[in-house]
Coordinates of C-alpha atoms in Angstrom, one line a residue:
X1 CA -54.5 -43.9 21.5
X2 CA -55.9 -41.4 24.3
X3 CA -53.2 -41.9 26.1
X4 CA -50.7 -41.1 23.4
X5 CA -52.0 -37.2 23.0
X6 CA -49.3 -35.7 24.6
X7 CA -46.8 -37.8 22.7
X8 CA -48.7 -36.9 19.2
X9 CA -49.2 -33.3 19.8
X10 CA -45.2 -32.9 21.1
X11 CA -44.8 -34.9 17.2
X12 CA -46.3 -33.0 15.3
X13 CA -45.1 -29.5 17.1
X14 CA -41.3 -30.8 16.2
X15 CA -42.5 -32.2 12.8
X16 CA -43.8 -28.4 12.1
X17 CA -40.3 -26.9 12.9
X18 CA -38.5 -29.6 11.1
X19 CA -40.1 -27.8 8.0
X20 CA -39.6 -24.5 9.3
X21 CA -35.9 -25.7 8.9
X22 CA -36.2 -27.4 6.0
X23 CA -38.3 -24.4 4.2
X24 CA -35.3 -22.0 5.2
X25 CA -32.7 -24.1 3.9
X26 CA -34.4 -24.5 0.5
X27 CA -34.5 -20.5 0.6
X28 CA -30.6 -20.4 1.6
X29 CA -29.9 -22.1 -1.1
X30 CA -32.3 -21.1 -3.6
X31 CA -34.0 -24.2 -4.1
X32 CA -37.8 -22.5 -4.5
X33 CA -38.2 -23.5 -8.3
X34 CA -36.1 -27.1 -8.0
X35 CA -39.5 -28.6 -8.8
X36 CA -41.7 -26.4 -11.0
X37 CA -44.8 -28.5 -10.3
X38 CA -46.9 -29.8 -7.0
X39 CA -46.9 -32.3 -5.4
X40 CA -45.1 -34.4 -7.7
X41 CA -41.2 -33.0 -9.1
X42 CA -41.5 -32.8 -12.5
X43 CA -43.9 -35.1 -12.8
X44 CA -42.3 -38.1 -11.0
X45 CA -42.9 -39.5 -7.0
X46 CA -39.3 -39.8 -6.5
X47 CA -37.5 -36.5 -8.7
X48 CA -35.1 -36.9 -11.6
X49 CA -31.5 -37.0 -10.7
X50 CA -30.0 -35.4 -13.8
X51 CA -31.1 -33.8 -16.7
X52 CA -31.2 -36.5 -19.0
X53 CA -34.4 -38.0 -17.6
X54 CA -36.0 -34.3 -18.3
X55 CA -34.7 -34.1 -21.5
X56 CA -37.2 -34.8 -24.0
X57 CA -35.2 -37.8 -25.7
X58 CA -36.8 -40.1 -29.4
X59 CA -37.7 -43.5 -28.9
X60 CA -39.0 -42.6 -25.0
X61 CA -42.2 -43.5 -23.1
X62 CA -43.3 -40.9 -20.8
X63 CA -45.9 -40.5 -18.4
X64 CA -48.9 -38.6 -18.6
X65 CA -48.2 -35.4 -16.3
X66 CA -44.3 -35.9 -16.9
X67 CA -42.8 -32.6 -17.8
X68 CA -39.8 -32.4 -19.9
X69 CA -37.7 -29.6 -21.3
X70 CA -37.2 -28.6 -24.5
X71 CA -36.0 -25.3 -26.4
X72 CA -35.3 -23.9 -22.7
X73 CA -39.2 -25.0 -22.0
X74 CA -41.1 -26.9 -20.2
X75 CA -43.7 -28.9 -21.5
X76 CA -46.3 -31.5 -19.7
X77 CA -47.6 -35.1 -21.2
X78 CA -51.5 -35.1 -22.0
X79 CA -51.6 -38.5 -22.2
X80 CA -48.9 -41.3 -22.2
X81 CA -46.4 -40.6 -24.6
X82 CA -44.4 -42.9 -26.6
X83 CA -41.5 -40.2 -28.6
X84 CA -40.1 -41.1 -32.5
X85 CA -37.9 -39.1 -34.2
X86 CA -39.5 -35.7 -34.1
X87 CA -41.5 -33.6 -31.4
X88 CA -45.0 -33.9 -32.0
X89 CA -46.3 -30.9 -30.0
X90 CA -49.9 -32.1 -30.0
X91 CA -48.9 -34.6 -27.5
X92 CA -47.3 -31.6 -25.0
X93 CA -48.7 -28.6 -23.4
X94 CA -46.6 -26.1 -22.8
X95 CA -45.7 -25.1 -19.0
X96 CA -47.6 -21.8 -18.4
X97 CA -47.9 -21.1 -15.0
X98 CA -43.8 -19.6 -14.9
X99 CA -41.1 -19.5 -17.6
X100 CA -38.0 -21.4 -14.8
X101 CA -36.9 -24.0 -17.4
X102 CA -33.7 -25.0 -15.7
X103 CA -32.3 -28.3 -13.6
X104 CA -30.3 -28.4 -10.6
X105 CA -30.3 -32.2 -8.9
X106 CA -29.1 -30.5 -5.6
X107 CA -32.2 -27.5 -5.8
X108 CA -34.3 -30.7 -6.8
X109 CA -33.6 -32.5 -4.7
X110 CA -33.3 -30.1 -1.7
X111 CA -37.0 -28.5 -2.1
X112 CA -38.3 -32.3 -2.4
X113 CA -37.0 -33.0 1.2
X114 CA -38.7 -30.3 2.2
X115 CA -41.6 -31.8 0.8
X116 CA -41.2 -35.0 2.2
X117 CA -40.5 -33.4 5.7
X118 CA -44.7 -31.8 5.4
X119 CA -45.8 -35.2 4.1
X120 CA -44.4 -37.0 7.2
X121 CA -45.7 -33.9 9.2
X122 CA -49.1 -35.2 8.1
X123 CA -48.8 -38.5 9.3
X124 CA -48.0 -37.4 12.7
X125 CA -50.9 -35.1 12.4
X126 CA -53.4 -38.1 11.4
X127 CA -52.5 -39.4 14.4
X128 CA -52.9 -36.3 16.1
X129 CA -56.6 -35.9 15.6
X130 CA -57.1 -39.2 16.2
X131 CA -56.6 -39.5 19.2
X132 CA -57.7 -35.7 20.6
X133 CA -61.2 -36.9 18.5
X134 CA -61.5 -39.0 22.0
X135 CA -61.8 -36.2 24.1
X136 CA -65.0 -34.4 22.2
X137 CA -66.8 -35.5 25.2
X138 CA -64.4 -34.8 28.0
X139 CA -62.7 -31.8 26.8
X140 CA -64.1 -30.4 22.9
X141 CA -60.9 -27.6 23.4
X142 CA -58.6 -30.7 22.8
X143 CA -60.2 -31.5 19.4
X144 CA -61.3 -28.5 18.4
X145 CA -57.4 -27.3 18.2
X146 CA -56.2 -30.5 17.0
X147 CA -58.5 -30.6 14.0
X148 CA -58.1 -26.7 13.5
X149 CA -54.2 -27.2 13.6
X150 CA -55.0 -30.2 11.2
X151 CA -56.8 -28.0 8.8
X152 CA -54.3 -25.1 9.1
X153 CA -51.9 -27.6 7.8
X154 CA -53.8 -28.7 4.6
X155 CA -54.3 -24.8 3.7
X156 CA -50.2 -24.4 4.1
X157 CA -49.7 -27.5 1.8
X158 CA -52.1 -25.3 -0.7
X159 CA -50.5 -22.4 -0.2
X160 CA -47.1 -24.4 -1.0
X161 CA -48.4 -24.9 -4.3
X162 CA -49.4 -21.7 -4.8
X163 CA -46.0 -20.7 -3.6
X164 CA -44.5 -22.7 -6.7
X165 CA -47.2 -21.8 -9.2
X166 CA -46.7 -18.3 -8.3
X167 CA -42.6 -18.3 -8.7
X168 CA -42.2 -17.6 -5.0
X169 CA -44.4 -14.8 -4.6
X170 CA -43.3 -12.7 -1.6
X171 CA -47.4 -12.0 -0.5
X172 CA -47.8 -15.8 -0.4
X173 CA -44.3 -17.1 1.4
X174 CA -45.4 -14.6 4.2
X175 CA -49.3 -16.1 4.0
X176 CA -47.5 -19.2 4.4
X177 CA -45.0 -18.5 6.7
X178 CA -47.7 -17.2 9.5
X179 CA -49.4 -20.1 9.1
X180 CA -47.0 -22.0 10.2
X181 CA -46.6 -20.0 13.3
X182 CA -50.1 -20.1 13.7
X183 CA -50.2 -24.0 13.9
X184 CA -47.5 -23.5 16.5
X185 CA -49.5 -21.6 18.6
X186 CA -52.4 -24.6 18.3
X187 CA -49.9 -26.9 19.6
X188 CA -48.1 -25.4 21.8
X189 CA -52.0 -24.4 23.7
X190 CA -52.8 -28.5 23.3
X191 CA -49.0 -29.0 25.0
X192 CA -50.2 -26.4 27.8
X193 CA -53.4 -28.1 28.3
X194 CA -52.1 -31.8 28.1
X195 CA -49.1 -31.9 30.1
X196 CA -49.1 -32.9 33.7
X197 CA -49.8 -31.0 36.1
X198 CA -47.7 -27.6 36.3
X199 CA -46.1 -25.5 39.0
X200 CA -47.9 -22.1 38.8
X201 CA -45.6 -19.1 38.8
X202 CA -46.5 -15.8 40.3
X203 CA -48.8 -13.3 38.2
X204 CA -47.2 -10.5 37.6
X205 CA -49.8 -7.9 35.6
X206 CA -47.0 -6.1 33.3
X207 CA -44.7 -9.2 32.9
X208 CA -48.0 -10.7 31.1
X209 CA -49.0 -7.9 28.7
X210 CA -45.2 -7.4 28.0
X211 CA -45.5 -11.5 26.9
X212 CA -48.5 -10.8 24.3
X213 CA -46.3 -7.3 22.8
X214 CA -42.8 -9.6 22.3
X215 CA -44.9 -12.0 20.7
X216 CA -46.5 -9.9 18.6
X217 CA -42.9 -8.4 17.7
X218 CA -41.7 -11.3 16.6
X219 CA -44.8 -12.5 14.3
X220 CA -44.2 -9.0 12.5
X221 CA -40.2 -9.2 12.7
X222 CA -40.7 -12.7 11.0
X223 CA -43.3 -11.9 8.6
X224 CA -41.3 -8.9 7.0
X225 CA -37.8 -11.1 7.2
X226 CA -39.7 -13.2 4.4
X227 CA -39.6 -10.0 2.2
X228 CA -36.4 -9.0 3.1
X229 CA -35.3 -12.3 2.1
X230 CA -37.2 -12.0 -1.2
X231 CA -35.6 -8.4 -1.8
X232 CA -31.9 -10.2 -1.6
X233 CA -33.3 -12.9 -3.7
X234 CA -34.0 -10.7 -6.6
X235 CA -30.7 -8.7 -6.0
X236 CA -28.8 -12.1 -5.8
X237 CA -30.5 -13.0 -9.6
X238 CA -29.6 -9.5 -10.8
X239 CA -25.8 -10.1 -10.1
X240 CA -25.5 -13.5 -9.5
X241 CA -24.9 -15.8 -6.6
X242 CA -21.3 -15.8 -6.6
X243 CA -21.9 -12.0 -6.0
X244 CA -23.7 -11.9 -2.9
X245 CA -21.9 -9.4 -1.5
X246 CA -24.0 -6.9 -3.9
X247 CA -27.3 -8.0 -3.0
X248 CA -27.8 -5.5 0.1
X249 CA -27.0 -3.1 -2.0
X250 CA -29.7 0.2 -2.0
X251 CA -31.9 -2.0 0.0
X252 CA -34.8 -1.1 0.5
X253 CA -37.8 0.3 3.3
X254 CA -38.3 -3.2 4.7
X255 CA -35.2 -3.9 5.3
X256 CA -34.4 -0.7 7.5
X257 CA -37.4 -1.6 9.4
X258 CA -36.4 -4.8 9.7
X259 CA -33.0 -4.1 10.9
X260 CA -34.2 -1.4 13.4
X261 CA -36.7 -2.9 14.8
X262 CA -34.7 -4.9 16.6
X263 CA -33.9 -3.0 18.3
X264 CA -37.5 -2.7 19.8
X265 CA -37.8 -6.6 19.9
X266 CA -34.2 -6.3 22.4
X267 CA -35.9 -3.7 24.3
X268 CA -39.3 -5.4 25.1
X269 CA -37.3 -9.3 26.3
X270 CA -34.8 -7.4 28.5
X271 CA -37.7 -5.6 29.8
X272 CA -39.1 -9.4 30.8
X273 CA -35.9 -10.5 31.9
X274 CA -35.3 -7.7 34.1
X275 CA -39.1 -8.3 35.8
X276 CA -38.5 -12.1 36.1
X277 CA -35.2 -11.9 37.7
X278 CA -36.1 -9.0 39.9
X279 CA -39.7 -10.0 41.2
X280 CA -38.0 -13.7 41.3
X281 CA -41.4 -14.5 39.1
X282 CA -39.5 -18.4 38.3
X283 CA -40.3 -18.1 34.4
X284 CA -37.3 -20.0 33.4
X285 CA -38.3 -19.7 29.8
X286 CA -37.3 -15.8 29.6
X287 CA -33.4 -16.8 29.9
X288 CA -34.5 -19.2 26.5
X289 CA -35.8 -16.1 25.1
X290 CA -32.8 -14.0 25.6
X291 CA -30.4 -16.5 24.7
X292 CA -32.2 -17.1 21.3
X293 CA -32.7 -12.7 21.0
X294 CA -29.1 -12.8 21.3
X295 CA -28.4 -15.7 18.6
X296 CA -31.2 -13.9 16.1
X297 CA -29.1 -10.4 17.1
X298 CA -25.9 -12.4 15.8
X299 CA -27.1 -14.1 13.1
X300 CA -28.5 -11.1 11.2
X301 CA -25.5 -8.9 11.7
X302 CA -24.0 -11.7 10.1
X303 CA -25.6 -12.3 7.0
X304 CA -25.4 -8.1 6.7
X305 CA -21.9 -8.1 7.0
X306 CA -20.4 -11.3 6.0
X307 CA -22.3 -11.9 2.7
X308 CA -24.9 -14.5 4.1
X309 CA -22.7 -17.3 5.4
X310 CA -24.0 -20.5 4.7
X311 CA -26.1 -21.7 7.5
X312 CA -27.0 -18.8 9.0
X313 CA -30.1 -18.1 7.0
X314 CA -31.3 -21.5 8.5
X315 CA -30.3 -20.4 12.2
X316 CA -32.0 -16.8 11.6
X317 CA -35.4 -18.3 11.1
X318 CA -35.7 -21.8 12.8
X319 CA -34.5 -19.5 16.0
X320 CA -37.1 -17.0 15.3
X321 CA -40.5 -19.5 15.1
X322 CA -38.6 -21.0 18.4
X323 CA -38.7 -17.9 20.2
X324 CA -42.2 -17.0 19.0
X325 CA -43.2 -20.7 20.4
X326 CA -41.5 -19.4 23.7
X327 CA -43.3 -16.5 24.4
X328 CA -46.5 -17.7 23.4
X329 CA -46.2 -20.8 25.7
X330 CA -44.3 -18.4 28.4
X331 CA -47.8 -15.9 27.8
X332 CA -50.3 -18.9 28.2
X333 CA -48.1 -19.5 31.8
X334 CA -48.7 -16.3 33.1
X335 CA -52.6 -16.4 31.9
X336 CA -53.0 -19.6 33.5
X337 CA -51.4 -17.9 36.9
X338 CA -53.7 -15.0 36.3
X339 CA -56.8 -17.2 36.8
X340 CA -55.2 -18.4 39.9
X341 CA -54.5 -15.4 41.7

């Protein structure tokens, strides 16, 4: 099991952006509410497939914990249930925590992937501290971050139930959203330290600090692209899906900031590109980093101008938490080459 660490820990780092991908697709296609409770999906391991199996129906045994709808409601078992003719509302609690009362098998069944992908995420994390629990005595760093990473990950599966008890609050996705990043940072520093051995680039003082600003950039660009995203959202509600086209309409502060500052984020990456190429430095991460700067540049303009084509949402963000990942692990080569110097 020792020996399997750097197999574990590479695992559970693509495991964490399989959700990233899976959370941005439930967002594209605004699957947030599919499943108004957590963990189960309307009360049920494996979700409903249609509406009939929500539908409170006479004659029915339900579940305690089952949620039905009713009247455009939802309403939650106390106890196992067995229905006659009428509703008898003293076996039913009404659904407080939001009013979303609807069904959509494809929302359904689309945010309960995503759930499955963070269940299967925590397997591979199990593993994970398994094994780095074996090097307390050699190296505590290795278990320290794997059990901190560990932990990280059972506050983001609390904060995704908050997420659905609070209707998607924007405050929370972005809570949840730097989490994720932040677990990505843990892993990609147990990568770092459990890989074989590395060639050491050059240290280049500037190249270094310029690492720690673009990855700063890009934890800030990503945290307000949540609230951008929940600013179309609500303007995609207003007027309607098949209406997307309005829903940049009068945006708002966020979005200008987060549209401009782009332009910064460009800025800063050239700026590493041009030091690695011209003081031949050997970070062959940085043409990575441009490449995905240029697919994040494309990607936005896209979903501004072309009313969100489908996918793109998906591309923006799953490239985003990549290129974060590659200038933090890019940064931790150049510190590494600064204690060498």
């Amino acid at each position: 099991m020792k020996k399997r660490l750097p197999f574990f820990v590479k695992l559970s780092l693509i495991s964490v952006y399989v959700i990233f991908l899976a959370g941005s697709v439930v967002r594209m296609t605004g699957s947030g509410m599919g499943c108004p409770d957590w963990p189960k999906c309307f009360g049920y391991l494996i979700p409903p497939t249609s509406e009939e199996q929500i539908t409170w129906q006479p004659n029915t045994d339900y579940k305690k914990g089952m949620i039905i709808i009713k009247d455009q409601a939802l309403y939650v078992a106390q106890k196992d249930v067995k229905t006659y003719l009428t509703f008898s509302p003293k076996n039913w609690k009404k659904y407080t925590k939001h009013s979303y009362a609807k069904f959509n098998k494809y929302h359904t069944w689309t945010e309960y992937i995503n759930r499955l992908s963070s269940a299967v995420a925590g397997i591979f994390f199990l593993f994970l501290i398994v094994s780095a629990a074996k090097f307390w005595k050699e190296r505590k760093e290795i278990t320290i971050l794997a059990f901190l990473a560990f932990f990280l990950m059972l506050v983001e599966a609390w904060l995704g139930k908050v997420v659905v008890d609070t209707h998607l609050k924007p405050t929370i996705i972005t809570i949840h959203m730097v989490g994720g990043l932040l677990i990505i940072a843990l892993l990609l520093r147990l990568t770092f330290i459990t890989s074989e051995k590395q060639q050491v680039k050059p240290y280049h003082g500037l190249f270094s600090k310029l690492l720690i600003v673009s990855a700063i950039f890009s934890l800030i660009q990503i945290a307000m692209g949540t609230q951008v995203r929940q600013f179309i959202d609500e303007q995609v509600k207003l007027f309607g899906f098949d209406n997307k086209k309005l829903s940049l309409l009068d945006p708002n502060f966020k979005f200008y900031f987060h549209r401009s500052f782009t332009i910064a984020i460009v800025l800063v990456n050239l700026w590493l590109f041009y030091i690695n190429q011209y003081k031949n430095l050997g970070y062959k991460l940085v043409n990575w980093v441009v490449f995905l700067i240029f697919l994040e540049t494309i990607t936005g303009m896209l979903m501004y101008y072309a009313e969100i084509p489908m996918g793109t949402q998906a591309i923006h963000l799953l490239a985003g938490a990549i290129l974060f990942g590659l200038q933090f692990y890019l940064w931790l080569q150049s510190r590494k080459a600064a204690t060498l110097k």
